[in-house]
mmCIF file of C-alpha atoms in Angstrom:
data_model
loop_
_atom_site.group_PDB
_atom_site.id
_atom_site.type_symbol
_atom_site.label_atom_id
_atom_site.label_comp_id
_atom_site.label_asym_id
_atom_site.label_seq_id
_atom_site.Cartn_x
_atom_site.Cartn_y
_atom_site.Cartn_z
ATOM 1 C CA UNK A 1 108.775 65.757 81.887
ATOM 2 C CA UNK A 2 106.618 63.796 79.664
ATOM 3 C CA UNK A 3 105.889 60.347 79.812
ATOM 4 C CA UNK A 4 103.589 57.592 80.905
ATOM 5 C CA UNK A 5 102.382 59.567 83.825
ATOM 6 C CA UNK A 6 101.722 62.692 82.091
ATOM 7 C CA UNK A 7 98.633 63.795 79.784
ATOM 8 C CA UNK A 8 98.959 66.056 76.736
ATOM 9 C CA UNK A 9 96.717 69.052 76.662
ATOM 10 C CA UNK A 10 97.166 71.254 73.407
ATOM 11 C CA UNK A 11 100.798 70.712 73.205
ATOM 12 C CA UNK A 12 101.540 70.769 77.265
ATOM 13 C CA UNK A 13 101.651 67.897 79.657
ATOM 14 C CA UNK A 14 100.397 67.686 83.155
ATOM 15 C CA UNK A 15 101.608 65.027 85.915
ATOM 16 C CA UNK A 16 99.842 61.872 86.826
ATOM 17 C CA UNK A 17 97.880 63.351 90.034
ATOM 18 C CA UNK A 18 96.469 66.284 87.708
ATOM 19 C CA UNK A 19 95.499 63.697 84.904
ATOM 20 C CA UNK A 20 93.369 61.841 87.627
ATOM 21 C CA UNK A 21 91.747 65.139 88.804
ATOM 22 C CA UNK A 22 90.881 65.849 85.240
ATOM 23 C CA UNK A 23 89.457 62.643 84.261
ATOM 24 C CA UNK A 24 87.294 62.354 87.365
ATOM 25 C CA UNK A 25 86.077 65.974 86.745
ATOM 26 C CA UNK A 26 85.424 65.132 82.953
ATOM 27 C CA UNK A 27 83.296 62.012 83.897
ATOM 28 C CA UNK A 28 81.313 63.960 86.049
ATOM 29 C CA UNK A 29 80.649 66.769 83.544
ATOM 30 C CA UNK A 30 82.385 69.902 84.205
ATOM 31 C CA UNK A 31 79.507 72.011 83.639
ATOM 32 C CA UNK A 32 77.671 70.246 86.342
ATOM 33 C CA UNK A 33 79.878 71.047 89.148
ATOM 34 C CA UNK A 34 79.353 74.080 91.155
ATOM 35 C CA UNK A 35 81.848 76.952 90.332
ATOM 36 C CA UNK A 36 82.934 77.077 94.243
ATOM 37 C CA UNK A 37 84.197 73.252 94.385
ATOM 38 C CA UNK A 38 85.840 73.905 90.950
ATOM 39 C CA UNK A 39 87.567 77.032 92.400
ATOM 40 C CA UNK A 40 88.508 75.367 95.532
ATOM 41 C CA UNK A 41 90.186 72.331 93.748
ATOM 42 C CA UNK A 42 92.306 74.588 91.019
ATOM 43 C CA UNK A 43 93.636 76.810 93.849
ATOM 44 C CA UNK A 44 95.393 73.847 95.239
ATOM 45 C CA UNK A 45 97.274 73.025 91.839
ATOM 46 C CA UNK A 46 100.665 74.438 91.729
ATOM 47 C CA UNK A 47 101.244 77.393 89.496
ATOM 48 C CA UNK A 48 103.343 76.049 86.931
ATOM 49 C CA UNK A 49 100.893 73.223 86.343
ATOM 50 C CA UNK A 50 98.069 75.840 86.211
ATOM 51 C CA UNK A 51 99.751 77.832 83.640
ATOM 52 C CA UNK A 52 101.236 74.778 81.533
ATOM 53 C CA UNK A 53 98.057 72.718 81.413
ATOM 54 C CA UNK A 54 95.053 73.182 83.569
ATOM 55 C CA UNK A 55 94.095 76.833 81.970
ATOM 56 C CA UNK A 56 94.065 75.262 78.615
ATOM 57 C CA UNK A 57 91.546 72.338 79.782
ATOM 58 C CA UNK A 58 88.251 74.242 78.974
ATOM 59 C CA UNK A 59 87.081 77.860 78.519
ATOM 60 C CA UNK A 60 85.472 77.803 81.815
ATOM 61 C CA UNK A 61 88.699 77.090 83.575
ATOM 62 C CA UNK A 62 90.674 79.609 81.659
ATOM 63 C CA UNK A 63 88.411 82.372 82.628
ATOM 64 C CA UNK A 64 88.158 81.465 86.175
ATOM 65 C CA UNK A 65 92.022 81.248 86.346
ATOM 66 C CA UNK A 66 92.345 84.866 84.940
ATOM 67 C CA UNK A 67 90.273 86.346 87.688
ATOM 68 C CA UNK A 68 91.895 88.657 90.300
ATOM 69 C CA UNK A 69 90.114 86.696 92.933
ATOM 70 C CA UNK A 70 91.572 83.433 91.798
ATOM 71 C CA UNK A 71 95.082 84.776 91.468
ATOM 72 C CA UNK A 72 94.832 86.216 94.872
ATOM 73 C CA UNK A 73 93.454 83.295 96.662
ATOM 74 C CA UNK A 74 95.950 81.018 94.868
ATOM 75 C CA UNK A 75 98.804 82.867 96.065
ATOM 76 C CA UNK A 76 97.710 82.213 99.810
ATOM 77 C CA UNK A 77 97.511 78.862 98.996
ATOM 78 C CA UNK A 78 101.113 78.437 97.419
ATOM 79 C CA UNK A 79 104.048 76.983 99.231
ATOM 80 C CA UNK A 80 106.669 79.486 99.968
ATOM 81 C CA UNK A 81 110.419 77.867 99.291
ATOM 82 C CA UNK A 82 114.017 79.068 98.236
ATOM 83 C CA UNK A 83 114.553 79.943 94.445
ATOM 84 C CA UNK A 84 118.251 79.088 93.819
ATOM 85 C CA UNK A 85 120.068 80.654 90.670
ATOM 86 C CA UNK A 86 123.645 80.252 89.517
ATOM 87 C CA UNK A 87 124.628 83.983 89.138
ATOM 88 C CA UNK A 88 127.642 83.146 87.028
ATOM 89 C CA UNK A 89 125.962 81.311 84.404
ATOM 90 C CA UNK A 90 123.546 83.368 82.638
ATOM 91 C CA UNK A 91 122.163 80.213 80.884
ATOM 92 C CA UNK A 92 121.437 78.048 83.677
ATOM 93 C CA UNK A 93 117.447 77.222 84.975
ATOM 94 C CA UNK A 94 116.664 78.364 88.582
ATOM 95 C CA UNK A 95 115.965 75.574 91.143
ATOM 96 C CA UNK A 96 112.885 75.781 93.203
ATOM 97 C CA UNK A 97 113.173 74.021 96.572
ATOM 98 C CA UNK A 98 110.122 73.808 98.745
ATOM 99 C CA UNK A 99 108.274 71.358 101.313
ATOM 100 C CA UNK A 100 104.586 71.457 100.220
ATOM 101 C CA UNK A 101 103.689 68.140 101.740
ATOM 102 C CA UNK A 102 106.200 67.844 104.556
ATOM 103 C CA UNK A 103 108.840 66.596 102.269
ATOM 104 C CA UNK A 104 111.443 68.397 100.198
ATOM 105 C CA UNK A 105 110.568 68.753 96.242
ATOM 106 C CA UNK A 106 113.019 70.371 94.000
ATOM 107 C CA UNK A 107 112.070 71.643 90.529
ATOM 108 C CA UNK A 108 113.572 73.174 87.756
ATOM 109 C CA UNK A 109 111.903 76.509 86.355
ATOM 110 C CA UNK A 110 111.808 76.418 82.180
ATOM 111 C CA UNK A 111 112.643 80.046 81.922
ATOM 112 C CA UNK A 112 116.447 80.631 81.931
ATOM 113 C CA UNK A 113 116.495 84.234 83.248
ATOM 114 C CA UNK A 114 119.545 85.657 81.636
ATOM 115 C CA UNK A 115 119.387 88.512 84.355
ATOM 116 C CA UNK A 116 120.765 88.624 88.149
ATOM 117 C CA UNK A 117 118.227 88.108 90.716
ATOM 118 C CA UNK A 118 117.934 90.449 93.582
ATOM 119 C CA UNK A 119 114.547 90.101 95.113
ATOM 120 C CA UNK A 120 111.094 88.285 95.214
ATOM 121 C CA UNK A 121 107.981 89.382 96.287
ATOM 122 C CA UNK A 122 104.643 87.116 95.640
ATOM 123 C CA UNK A 123 106.157 85.197 92.949
ATOM 124 C CA UNK A 124 107.457 88.442 91.221
ATOM 125 C CA UNK A 125 111.443 88.444 90.488
ATOM 126 C CA UNK A 126 113.257 91.628 90.627
ATOM 127 C CA UNK A 127 116.201 91.442 88.053
ATOM 128 C CA UNK A 128 119.186 93.346 87.242
ATOM 129 C CA UNK A 129 120.731 93.412 83.717
ATOM 130 C CA UNK A 130 124.361 93.329 84.241
ATOM 131 C CA UNK A 131 124.780 94.124 80.106
ATOM 132 C CA UNK A 132 122.948 97.270 80.453
ATOM 133 C CA UNK A 133 123.769 100.036 82.917
ATOM 134 C CA UNK A 134 121.004 100.400 85.599
ATOM 135 C CA UNK A 135 118.251 98.398 83.930
ATOM 136 C CA UNK A 136 115.897 96.623 86.338
ATOM 137 C CA UNK A 137 113.334 94.160 85.562
ATOM 138 C CA UNK A 138 110.300 92.490 87.169
ATOM 139 C CA UNK A 139 109.510 89.296 85.729
ATOM 140 C CA UNK A 140 107.212 86.055 86.837
ATOM 141 C CA UNK A 141 109.120 82.880 86.234
ATOM 142 C CA UNK A 142 105.893 80.987 85.765
ATOM 143 C CA UNK A 143 103.956 83.005 83.459
ATOM 144 C CA UNK A 144 107.285 84.352 81.672
ATOM 145 C CA UNK A 145 105.925 87.972 81.861
ATOM 146 C CA UNK A 146 108.815 90.351 82.077
ATOM 147 C CA UNK A 147 108.674 94.267 82.344
ATOM 148 C CA UNK A 148 111.350 96.664 82.486
ATOM 149 C CA UNK A 149 111.541 99.694 85.108
ATOM 150 C CA UNK A 150 112.235 103.113 84.401
ATOM 151 C CA UNK A 151 115.961 103.968 84.144
ATOM 152 C CA UNK A 152 117.744 106.060 87.054
ATOM 153 C CA UNK A 153 118.776 109.593 86.496
ATOM 154 C CA UNK A 154 121.620 109.154 89.066
ATOM 155 C CA UNK A 155 124.444 106.786 89.988
ATOM 156 C CA UNK A 156 123.352 103.470 91.415
ATOM 157 C CA UNK A 157 124.798 100.033 92.680
ATOM 158 C CA UNK A 158 123.183 97.098 90.782
ATOM 159 C CA UNK A 159 122.760 94.836 93.709
ATOM 160 C CA UNK A 160 121.229 97.410 96.097
ATOM 161 C CA UNK A 161 117.444 96.863 95.279
ATOM 162 C CA UNK A 162 114.558 95.112 96.478
ATOM 163 C CA UNK A 163 110.800 94.866 95.830
ATOM 164 C CA UNK A 164 108.254 94.724 98.320
ATOM 165 C CA UNK A 165 104.305 94.774 98.473
ATOM 166 C CA UNK A 166 102.115 97.390 100.076
ATOM 167 C CA UNK A 167 99.315 95.722 100.971
ATOM 168 C CA UNK A 168 96.879 98.584 102.050
ATOM 169 C CA UNK A 169 97.474 100.623 98.579
ATOM 170 C CA UNK A 170 97.787 97.258 96.795
ATOM 171 C CA UNK A 171 100.931 98.600 95.174
ATOM 172 C CA UNK A 172 104.358 97.008 94.350
ATOM 173 C CA UNK A 173 107.260 99.329 95.202
ATOM 174 C CA UNK A 174 110.940 98.816 94.439
ATOM 175 C CA UNK A 175 113.713 100.226 96.517
ATOM 176 C CA UNK A 176 117.153 101.254 95.441
ATOM 177 C CA UNK A 177 120.337 103.000 96.893
ATOM 178 C CA UNK A 178 121.706 105.451 94.621
ATOM 179 C CA UNK A 179 124.248 108.654 94.711
ATOM 180 C CA UNK A 180 123.153 112.131 93.745
ATOM 181 C CA UNK A 181 125.658 114.706 92.728
ATOM 182 C CA UNK A 182 125.678 117.756 95.686
ATOM 183 C CA UNK A 183 125.895 121.016 93.854
ATOM 184 C CA UNK A 184 127.503 122.687 96.610
ATOM 185 C CA UNK A 185 130.379 120.286 97.274
ATOM 186 C CA UNK A 186 130.465 118.481 93.892
ATOM 187 C CA UNK A 187 130.605 115.387 95.659
ATOM 188 C CA UNK A 188 128.182 112.354 95.284
ATOM 189 C CA UNK A 189 125.828 111.902 98.386
ATOM 190 C CA UNK A 190 123.968 108.580 99.190
ATOM 191 C CA UNK A 191 120.478 108.602 99.007
ATOM 192 C CA UNK A 192 117.461 105.802 98.949
ATOM 193 C CA UNK A 193 115.294 106.065 95.985
ATOM 194 C CA UNK A 194 111.630 104.374 95.533
ATOM 195 C CA UNK A 195 109.527 103.570 92.784
ATOM 196 C CA UNK A 196 105.606 102.654 92.760
ATOM 197 C CA UNK A 197 105.567 100.292 90.013
ATOM 198 C CA UNK A 198 102.774 100.921 87.186
ATOM 199 C CA UNK A 199 102.613 104.548 88.626
ATOM 200 C CA UNK A 200 105.813 106.604 88.940
ATOM 201 C CA UNK A 201 107.588 107.538 85.623
ATOM 202 C CA UNK A 202 110.728 108.291 87.612
ATOM 203 C CA UNK A 203 112.236 107.540 90.938
ATOM 204 C CA UNK A 204 111.439 109.540 94.190
ATOM 205 C CA UNK A 205 114.034 110.089 97.200
ATOM 206 C CA UNK A 206 113.317 108.711 100.429
ATOM 207 C CA UNK A 207 113.952 110.715 103.649
ATOM 208 C CA UNK A 208 117.177 109.682 105.302
ATOM 209 C CA UNK A 209 118.030 112.947 107.093
ATOM 210 C CA UNK A 210 116.984 111.566 110.446
ATOM 211 C CA UNK A 211 119.445 108.712 110.243
ATOM 212 C CA UNK A 212 122.768 108.675 111.862
ATOM 213 C CA UNK A 213 126.055 108.615 109.841
ATOM 214 C CA UNK A 214 126.560 105.064 110.933
ATOM 215 C CA UNK A 215 123.062 103.977 109.875
ATOM 216 C CA UNK A 216 123.467 105.686 106.487
ATOM 217 C CA UNK A 217 126.512 103.300 105.911
ATOM 218 C CA UNK A 218 124.031 100.326 106.008
ATOM 219 C CA UNK A 219 122.461 101.388 102.791
ATOM 220 C CA UNK A 220 125.389 100.401 100.912
ATOM 221 C CA UNK A 221 124.343 96.712 101.907
ATOM 222 C CA UNK A 222 122.302 94.520 99.645
ATOM 223 C CA UNK A 223 118.848 94.951 100.913
ATOM 224 C CA UNK A 224 116.256 92.107 101.700
ATOM 225 C CA UNK A 225 112.466 92.180 102.303
ATOM 226 C CA UNK A 226 109.789 90.754 104.244
ATOM 227 C CA UNK A 227 106.118 91.344 103.935
ATOM 228 C CA UNK A 228 105.828 95.062 103.380
ATOM 229 C CA UNK A 229 109.254 95.990 104.452
ATOM 230 C CA UNK A 230 112.665 96.325 103.116
ATOM 231 C CA UNK A 231 115.587 95.866 105.308
ATOM 232 C CA UNK A 232 119.572 96.820 105.329
ATOM 233 C CA UNK A 233 121.943 95.354 107.624
ATOM 234 C CA UNK A 234 125.504 93.988 108.088
ATOM 235 C CA UNK A 235 124.387 90.432 106.712
ATOM 236 C CA UNK A 236 126.739 87.523 106.686
ATOM 237 C CA UNK A 237 129.543 89.720 108.383
ATOM 238 C CA UNK A 238 131.344 89.023 111.416
ATOM 239 C CA UNK A 239 130.572 91.534 114.055
ATOM 240 C CA UNK A 240 132.993 92.662 116.912
ATOM 241 C CA UNK A 241 132.271 91.875 120.154
ATOM 242 C CA UNK A 242 129.984 94.316 122.243
ATOM 243 C CA UNK A 243 129.873 96.850 119.324
ATOM 244 C CA UNK A 244 126.305 98.237 118.861
ATOM 245 C CA UNK A 245 124.437 96.874 115.690
ATOM 246 C CA UNK A 246 121.427 98.335 114.045
ATOM 247 C CA UNK A 247 119.284 97.348 111.037
ATOM 248 C CA UNK A 248 117.335 99.813 108.834
ATOM 249 C CA UNK A 249 113.755 99.197 108.085
ATOM 250 C CA UNK A 250 111.738 100.951 105.498
ATOM 251 C CA UNK A 251 107.961 100.407 105.726
ATOM 252 C CA UNK A 252 106.875 100.647 101.943
ATOM 253 C CA UNK A 253 103.444 101.830 102.695
ATOM 254 C CA UNK A 254 104.667 104.889 104.650
ATOM 255 C CA UNK A 255 107.923 105.039 102.985
ATOM 256 C CA UNK A 256 109.548 105.966 106.414
ATOM 257 C CA UNK A 257 112.881 104.463 107.346
ATOM 258 C CA UNK A 258 113.416 103.408 111.043
ATOM 259 C CA UNK A 259 116.683 102.713 112.764
ATOM 260 C CA UNK A 260 116.468 99.520 114.979
ATOM 261 C CA UNK A 261 118.904 98.305 117.467
ATOM 262 C CA UNK A 262 119.854 94.773 117.251
ATOM 263 C CA UNK A 263 120.211 92.267 120.022
ATOM 264 C CA UNK A 264 124.068 91.903 121.294
ATOM 265 C CA UNK A 265 125.368 88.572 122.036
ATOM 266 C CA UNK A 266 128.699 88.736 124.490
ATOM 267 C CA UNK A 267 130.898 85.644 123.521
ATOM 268 C CA UNK A 268 134.615 84.825 123.310
ATOM 269 C CA UNK A 269 133.877 83.812 119.591
ATOM 270 C CA UNK A 270 133.307 86.950 117.289
ATOM 271 C CA UNK A 271 130.315 85.455 115.412
ATOM 272 C CA UNK A 272 128.521 86.278 112.074
ATOM 273 C CA UNK A 273 124.929 87.973 111.954
ATOM 274 C CA UNK A 274 122.831 86.075 109.642
ATOM 275 C CA UNK A 275 119.529 87.710 108.727
ATOM 276 C CA UNK A 276 117.058 85.781 106.994
ATOM 277 C CA UNK A 277 113.375 86.491 105.694
ATOM 278 C CA UNK A 278 110.537 84.440 107.411
ATOM 279 C CA UNK A 279 107.489 86.040 105.438
ATOM 280 C CA UNK A 280 106.095 88.507 107.524
ATOM 281 C CA UNK A 281 108.895 88.280 110.407
ATOM 282 C CA UNK A 282 112.828 88.898 110.238
ATOM 283 C CA UNK A 283 114.821 85.890 111.526
ATOM 284 C CA UNK A 284 118.456 86.712 112.943
ATOM 285 C CA UNK A 285 121.307 83.918 113.435
ATOM 286 C CA UNK A 286 123.971 85.005 115.477
ATOM 287 C CA UNK A 287 126.844 82.453 115.454
ATOM 288 C CA UNK A 288 127.962 81.001 118.730
ATOM 289 C CA UNK A 289 130.213 78.416 117.469
ATOM 290 C CA UNK A 290 130.596 76.577 114.063
ATOM 291 C CA UNK A 291 127.766 74.640 114.703
ATOM 292 C CA UNK A 292 125.460 76.456 116.979
ATOM 293 C CA UNK A 293 123.473 79.757 116.712
ATOM 294 C CA UNK A 294 121.230 82.181 118.735
ATOM 295 C CA UNK A 295 117.952 82.777 117.140
ATOM 296 C CA UNK A 296 116.100 85.829 117.402
ATOM 297 C CA UNK A 297 112.733 86.896 115.655
ATOM 298 C CA UNK A 298 111.734 90.570 114.766
ATOM 299 C CA UNK A 299 108.372 91.848 113.944
ATOM 300 C CA UNK A 300 109.209 94.891 111.577
ATOM 301 C CA UNK A 301 105.832 96.759 112.408
ATOM 302 C CA UNK A 302 107.200 97.302 116.020
ATOM 303 C CA UNK A 303 110.925 96.476 115.706
ATOM 304 C CA UNK A 304 110.528 94.341 118.637
ATOM 305 C CA UNK A 305 112.822 91.366 119.002
ATOM 306 C CA UNK A 306 111.704 87.912 120.459
ATOM 307 C CA UNK A 307 114.436 85.332 121.305
ATOM 308 C CA UNK A 308 113.796 81.862 119.914
ATOM 309 C CA UNK A 309 115.057 78.543 121.126
ATOM 310 C CA UNK A 310 118.788 78.224 120.344
ATOM 311 C CA UNK A 311 119.841 76.098 117.389
ATOM 312 C CA UNK A 312 122.687 73.657 118.440
ATOM 313 C CA UNK A 313 124.019 71.194 115.914
ATOM 314 C CA UNK A 314 127.235 70.311 117.903
ATOM 315 C CA UNK A 315 125.960 66.898 118.483
ATOM 316 C CA UNK A 316 125.223 66.225 114.615
ATOM 317 C CA UNK A 317 128.723 67.511 113.692
ATOM 318 C CA UNK A 318 129.936 63.936 112.654
ATOM 319 C CA UNK A 319 127.036 63.663 110.683
ATOM 320 C CA UNK A 320 127.549 66.822 108.798
ATOM 321 C CA UNK A 321 131.306 66.008 108.238
ATOM 322 C CA UNK A 322 130.360 62.672 106.849
ATOM 323 C CA UNK A 323 128.170 64.182 104.398
ATOM 324 C CA UNK A 324 131.119 66.496 103.312
ATOM 325 C CA UNK A 325 133.310 63.515 102.791
ATOM 326 C CA UNK A 326 130.671 61.704 100.595
ATOM 327 C CA UNK A 327 130.198 64.863 98.352
ATOM 328 C CA UNK A 328 133.848 66.219 98.366
ATOM 329 C CA UNK A 329 136.197 64.477 96.014
ATOM 330 C CA UNK A 330 139.249 65.405 98.133
ATOM 331 C CA UNK A 331 137.585 63.274 100.991
ATOM 332 C CA UNK A 332 137.962 66.408 103.365
ATOM 333 C CA UNK A 333 136.041 66.353 106.606
ATOM 334 C CA UNK A 334 136.185 69.717 107.974
ATOM 335 C CA UNK A 335 133.183 71.884 106.995
ATOM 336 C CA UNK A 336 131.362 75.119 108.176
ATOM 337 C CA UNK A 337 127.721 75.877 107.600
ATOM 338 C CA UNK A 338 126.302 79.102 106.320
ATOM 339 C CA UNK A 339 122.476 79.790 107.102
ATOM 340 C CA UNK A 340 120.736 80.887 103.905
ATOM 341 C CA UNK A 341 116.968 80.700 104.316
ATOM 342 C CA UNK A 342 114.181 78.747 105.900
ATOM 343 C CA UNK A 343 111.973 76.226 103.964
ATOM 344 C CA UNK A 344 109.242 76.063 106.368
ATOM 345 C CA UNK A 345 109.134 79.260 108.941
ATOM 346 C CA UNK A 346 111.065 78.419 112.266
ATOM 347 C CA UNK A 347 111.138 74.902 111.162
ATOM 348 C CA UNK A 348 113.221 73.687 108.199
ATOM 349 C CA UNK A 349 116.569 75.586 108.167
ATOM 350 C CA UNK A 350 118.963 75.445 104.816
ATOM 351 C CA UNK A 351 122.521 75.822 105.152
ATOM 352 C CA UNK A 352 125.180 76.198 102.365
ATOM 353 C CA UNK A 353 128.225 74.057 102.980
ATOM 354 C CA UNK A 354 131.974 75.048 102.468
ATOM 355 C CA UNK A 355 135.345 73.570 103.537
ATOM 356 C CA UNK A 356 137.419 75.257 106.000
ATOM 357 C CA UNK A 357 140.234 77.325 104.555
ATOM 358 C CA UNK A 358 141.767 80.536 104.404
ATOM 359 C CA UNK A 359 138.780 81.434 102.021
ATOM 360 C CA UNK A 360 135.640 79.408 101.806
ATOM 361 C CA UNK A 361 135.825 76.626 99.329
ATOM 362 C CA UNK A 362 132.448 74.961 98.345
ATOM 363 C CA UNK A 363 131.922 71.258 98.325
ATOM 364 C CA UNK A 364 132.034 69.856 94.881
ATOM 365 C CA UNK A 365 129.843 68.410 93.695
ATOM 366 C CA UNK A 366 127.664 71.162 95.371
ATOM 367 C CA UNK A 367 124.942 70.681 97.853
ATOM 368 C CA UNK A 368 122.978 72.375 100.646
ATOM 369 C CA UNK A 369 122.029 70.854 103.959
ATOM 370 C CA UNK A 370 118.523 71.116 105.177
ATOM 371 C CA UNK A 371 117.806 70.640 109.025
ATOM 372 C CA UNK A 372 114.381 70.346 110.557
ATOM 373 C CA UNK A 373 114.948 71.950 114.089
ATOM 374 C CA UNK A 374 111.863 70.145 115.262
ATOM 375 C CA UNK A 375 112.629 66.463 114.349
ATOM 376 C CA UNK A 376 116.247 66.795 113.873
ATOM 377 C CA UNK A 377 116.092 65.412 110.636
ATOM 378 C CA UNK A 378 119.021 66.207 107.886
ATOM 379 C CA UNK A 379 118.483 66.412 104.169
ATOM 380 C CA UNK A 380 120.899 67.040 101.457
ATOM 381 C CA UNK A 381 120.132 69.182 98.432
ATOM 382 C CA UNK A 382 122.555 68.807 95.448
ATOM 383 C CA UNK A 383 122.971 72.160 93.218
ATOM 384 C CA UNK A 384 124.403 72.694 89.980
ATOM 385 C CA UNK A 385 126.889 75.227 91.007
ATOM 386 C CA UNK A 386 128.741 77.112 93.847
ATOM 387 C CA UNK A 387 127.816 80.434 92.939
ATOM 388 C CA UNK A 388 124.255 80.684 94.023
ATOM 389 C CA UNK A 389 121.980 83.102 94.804
ATOM 390 C CA UNK A 390 119.045 82.204 97.535
ATOM 391 C CA UNK A 391 115.931 84.054 97.575
ATOM 392 C CA UNK A 392 112.616 83.370 99.567
ATOM 393 C CA UNK A 393 110.200 82.780 96.599
ATOM 394 C CA UNK A 394 106.629 81.167 96.037
ATOM 395 C CA UNK A 395 105.552 80.356 92.457
ATOM 396 C CA UNK A 396 102.426 82.327 91.584
ATOM 397 C CA UNK A 397 100.346 83.930 88.658
ATOM 398 C CA UNK A 398 100.475 87.123 90.050
ATOM 399 C CA UNK A 399 101.337 89.997 87.546
ATOM 400 C CA UNK A 400 101.576 93.751 87.608
ATOM 401 C CA UNK A 401 97.731 94.597 86.912
ATOM 402 C CA UNK A 402 96.272 94.736 90.321
ATOM 403 C CA UNK A 403 96.788 91.158 91.374
#
């Protein structure tokens, strides 16, 4: 927002800390500074500030910022957070929540994004246009670039798609669950299709013949991604006590799907299983009570699960209920917490909050709770709506040209 603490740069504005940085560099003569020092300074500036202001300061900076090396290094320095979008209101601006300096920062993205958010990878968003059948887009909310993907030649489900990055081949791949007609039975059969962005002109089938019938049913679930992998599981669903559970994991480099057993918890309470992406790892929270969860971590490369310290918030239950009372116009104290994502891997967990009824009714005005599992600090995050999509995301300058 423009004001006394902002500097105008060719019609754009930049925040106060960036203004001071620019002034100091101008006083010392930009051309006299070694390129490596300028590079090291610029890669620590947030992507939206670089795109809106920094790249316009001078030709030298502009050319440096456009290089693949700069975009790659800047991506490594970017802070991972949660991108929150109201999926009912096509005109709303997405909210980005992160903790770059150990404190929660909330910002609004300038692009409205009229499509549904499905997945995020390296700052690229996979979108679905619900007004045009089976049309998927890849977009960067910072640079406002958008590209349509080839359409399907088969029936597909809009929300069963995800994007992931194959680091070895340096390619982005999109995965989708689809249905093809069986010529022998005239019935639709479920399949998994994959597309290498910028390479494939049409979608290719992924082999699923080795999967059990139970495992194939998981392909109907909404997929979620970690670095280099796409997963399907019974996410946010109550699991029958003692019933074996599996997760399907697709390695986007090899394009092979693996069926991996999931840890079982034997408890009197039939808890929910919540799968959350943690960058290169997958986090599983198994509900033990309304305010406690067992935590497991899976390394996708091996499928090995590691048990982490349990999250038990029973002692803080009164604090959460007081927050609900503060935000709820009806003054209700009873609430439940739904894990939706990590702000800092293994450290700050974000919960959506809703009241206990026959159906979940979210608090109005709507808010989330961030809980620091290390310091036990509790933060409240106000939102614009209750119908939100939560994606693990980082703002970047990446686009589909090899970056």
